[in-house]
Amino acid sequence: MMIHNTINEDYAWELTFFCNYRSLSDGLSLFEFKSDIDWYNGDHCPKADICLRLFNWTIFEFNVYNVHHADTMSDIQKQCWNNYHSTCTKKDFEESDKAFIERLKQIPE
């Protein structure tokens, strides 16, 4: 069961109870408790999440999130650079980014 609503034009919330999280053929989640807040600007961020999962079932999950998607890949790339630049040079980042994009092109649709 899921209920949801908007808070304003930028944010919404969702509350989920007792739903199947994934099938046993995908793996087994024995116990998972997650509580986080993401402040960075990215796809559906900023957002907050709290959930409890037992034996592949979501007992409850509550999300408050930004309803907007990142508009383009370049927006996501800018965010990656903002998160990554403290550990490497821009040239290193661009080279690794090019390699990543080439790997994405090889994935069959």
mmCIF file of C-alpha atoms in Angstrom:
data_model
loop_
_atom_site.group_PDB
_atom_site.id
_atom_site.type_symbol
_atom_site.label_atom_id
_atom_site.label_comp_id
_atom_site.label_asym_id
_atom_site.label_seq_id
_atom_site.Cartn_x
_atom_site.Cartn_y
_atom_site.Cartn_z
ATOM 1 C CA MET A 1 0.000 0.000 0.000
ATOM 2 C CA MET A 2 1.363 3.425 -0.926
ATOM 3 C CA ILE A 3 0.001 6.870 -0.217
ATOM 4 C CA HIS A 4 1.554 10.070 -1.512
ATOM 5 C CA ASN A 5 0.896 13.762 -1.929
ATOM 6 C CA THR A 6 2.630 16.973 -2.887
ATOM 7 C CA ILE A 7 4.002 19.446 -0.379
ATOM 8 C CA ASN A 8 4.483 22.274 -2.884
ATOM 9 C CA GLU A 9 5.440 22.580 -6.556
ATOM 10 C CA ASP A 10 8.961 21.291 -5.843
ATOM 11 C CA TYR A 11 8.501 18.612 -3.163
ATOM 12 C CA ALA A 12 6.344 15.559 -2.530
ATOM 13 C CA TRP A 13 6.122 12.757 0.019
ATOM 14 C CA GLU A 14 5.415 9.019 -0.168
ATOM 15 C CA LEU A 15 4.551 6.502 2.522
ATOM 16 C CA THR A 16 4.685 2.785 1.700
ATOM 17 C CA PHE A 17 3.595 -0.123 3.903
ATOM 18 C CA PHE A 18 3.987 -3.896 3.455
ATOM 19 C CA CYS A 19 5.031 -4.344 -0.152
ATOM 20 C CA ASN A 20 7.358 -6.833 -1.809
ATOM 21 C CA TYR A 21 10.778 -5.197 -2.185
ATOM 22 C CA ARG A 22 12.307 -7.770 -4.561
ATOM 23 C CA SER A 23 11.997 -11.424 -5.487
ATOM 24 C CA LEU A 24 14.019 -14.209 -3.923
ATOM 25 C CA SER A 25 15.656 -14.879 -7.303
ATOM 26 C CA ASP A 26 17.163 -11.347 -7.064
ATOM 27 C CA GLY A 27 18.606 -12.040 -3.619
ATOM 28 C CA LEU A 28 17.612 -11.897 0.018
ATOM 29 C CA SER A 29 17.406 -8.805 2.204
ATOM 30 C CA LEU A 30 17.281 -10.166 5.738
ATOM 31 C CA PHE A 31 17.259 -6.844 7.571
ATOM 32 C CA GLU A 32 17.714 -3.333 6.274
ATOM 33 C CA PHE A 33 17.123 -0.088 8.117
ATOM 34 C CA LYS A 34 17.944 3.096 6.263
ATOM 35 C CA SER A 35 17.699 6.688 7.362
ATOM 36 C CA ASP A 36 19.317 9.435 5.318
ATOM 37 C CA ILE A 37 19.135 13.001 4.117
ATOM 38 C CA ASP A 38 20.793 14.033 0.841
ATOM 39 C CA TRP A 39 21.398 17.788 0.533
ATOM 40 C CA TYR A 40 23.317 17.850 -2.751
ATOM 41 C CA ASN A 41 21.595 19.025 -5.940
ATOM 42 C CA GLY A 42 20.933 16.024 -8.152
ATOM 43 C CA ASP A 43 18.170 13.828 -9.492
ATOM 44 C CA HIS A 44 15.255 14.089 -7.015
ATOM 45 C CA CYS A 45 17.538 15.760 -4.438
ATOM 46 C CA PRO A 46 17.492 17.192 -1.857
ATOM 47 C CA LYS A 47 15.591 14.272 -0.318
ATOM 48 C CA ALA A 48 15.052 12.455 2.974
ATOM 49 C CA ASP A 49 14.295 8.759 3.410
ATOM 50 C CA ILE A 50 13.615 6.337 6.247
ATOM 51 C CA CYS A 51 12.745 2.671 5.686
ATOM 52 C CA LEU A 52 12.681 -0.768 7.271
ATOM 53 C CA ARG A 53 12.893 -3.950 5.172
ATOM 54 C CA LEU A 54 12.722 -7.544 6.422
ATOM 55 C CA PHE A 55 12.981 -10.744 4.347
ATOM 56 C CA ASN A 56 12.471 -8.930 0.998
ATOM 57 C CA TRP A 57 9.434 -7.022 2.249
ATOM 58 C CA THR A 58 9.257 -3.298 2.874
ATOM 59 C CA ILE A 59 7.632 -2.899 6.281
ATOM 60 C CA PHE A 60 7.524 0.876 5.899
ATOM 61 C CA GLU A 61 9.253 3.538 3.842
ATOM 62 C CA PHE A 62 8.780 7.295 4.070
ATOM 63 C CA ASN A 63 10.308 9.677 1.512
ATOM 64 C CA VAL A 64 10.299 13.427 1.076
ATOM 65 C CA TYR A 65 11.902 14.332 -2.237
ATOM 66 C CA ASN A 66 12.370 16.914 -4.948
ATOM 67 C CA VAL A 67 9.951 16.036 -7.769
ATOM 68 C CA HIS A 68 12.304 17.248 -10.517
ATOM 69 C CA HIS A 69 14.674 15.050 -12.489
ATOM 70 C CA ALA A 70 18.128 16.266 -13.460
ATOM 71 C CA ASP A 71 17.461 17.855 -16.865
ATOM 72 C CA THR A 72 20.443 16.568 -18.808
ATOM 73 C CA MET A 73 23.444 14.310 -18.490
ATOM 74 C CA SER A 74 25.585 17.444 -18.292
ATOM 75 C CA ASP A 75 23.740 18.457 -15.082
ATOM 76 C CA ILE A 76 24.636 15.091 -13.591
ATOM 77 C CA GLN A 77 28.216 15.421 -14.842
ATOM 78 C CA LYS A 78 28.518 18.863 -13.194
ATOM 79 C CA GLN A 79 27.298 17.395 -9.916
ATOM 80 C CA CYS A 80 29.762 14.496 -10.202
ATOM 81 C CA TRP A 81 32.581 17.001 -10.761
ATOM 82 C CA ASN A 82 31.498 19.034 -7.729
ATOM 83 C CA ASN A 83 31.620 15.861 -5.610
ATOM 84 C CA TYR A 84 34.848 14.541 -7.169
ATOM 85 C CA HIS A 85 37.143 17.521 -7.753
ATOM 86 C CA SER A 86 38.755 17.513 -4.319
ATOM 87 C CA THR A 87 40.501 14.196 -5.091
ATOM 88 C CA CYS A 88 41.695 14.674 -8.690
ATOM 89 C CA THR A 89 42.424 17.181 -11.410
ATOM 90 C CA LYS A 90 39.841 18.270 -13.953
ATOM 91 C CA LYS A 91 41.811 16.487 -16.712
ATOM 92 C CA ASP A 92 41.726 13.192 -14.761
ATOM 93 C CA PHE A 93 37.992 13.616 -14.191
ATOM 94 C CA GLU A 94 37.315 14.318 -17.869
ATOM 95 C CA GLU A 95 39.322 11.258 -18.937
ATOM 96 C CA SER A 96 37.454 8.986 -16.511
ATOM 97 C CA ASP A 97 34.155 10.578 -17.605
ATOM 98 C CA LYS A 98 34.948 9.856 -21.282
ATOM 99 C CA ALA A 99 35.746 6.237 -20.444
ATOM 100 C CA PHE A 100 32.469 5.930 -18.515
ATOM 101 C CA ILE A 101 30.446 7.350 -21.427
ATOM 102 C CA GLU A 102 32.153 4.937 -23.841
ATOM 103 C CA ARG A 103 31.208 2.011 -21.581
ATOM 104 C CA LEU A 104 27.592 3.271 -21.512
ATOM 105 C CA LYS A 105 27.492 3.297 -25.325
ATOM 106 C CA GLN A 106 28.437 -0.403 -25.347
ATOM 107 C CA ILE A 107 25.390 -1.452 -23.290
ATOM 108 C CA PRO A 108 22.761 -2.979 -25.613
ATOM 109 C CA GLU A 109 19.334 -1.347 -25.461
#
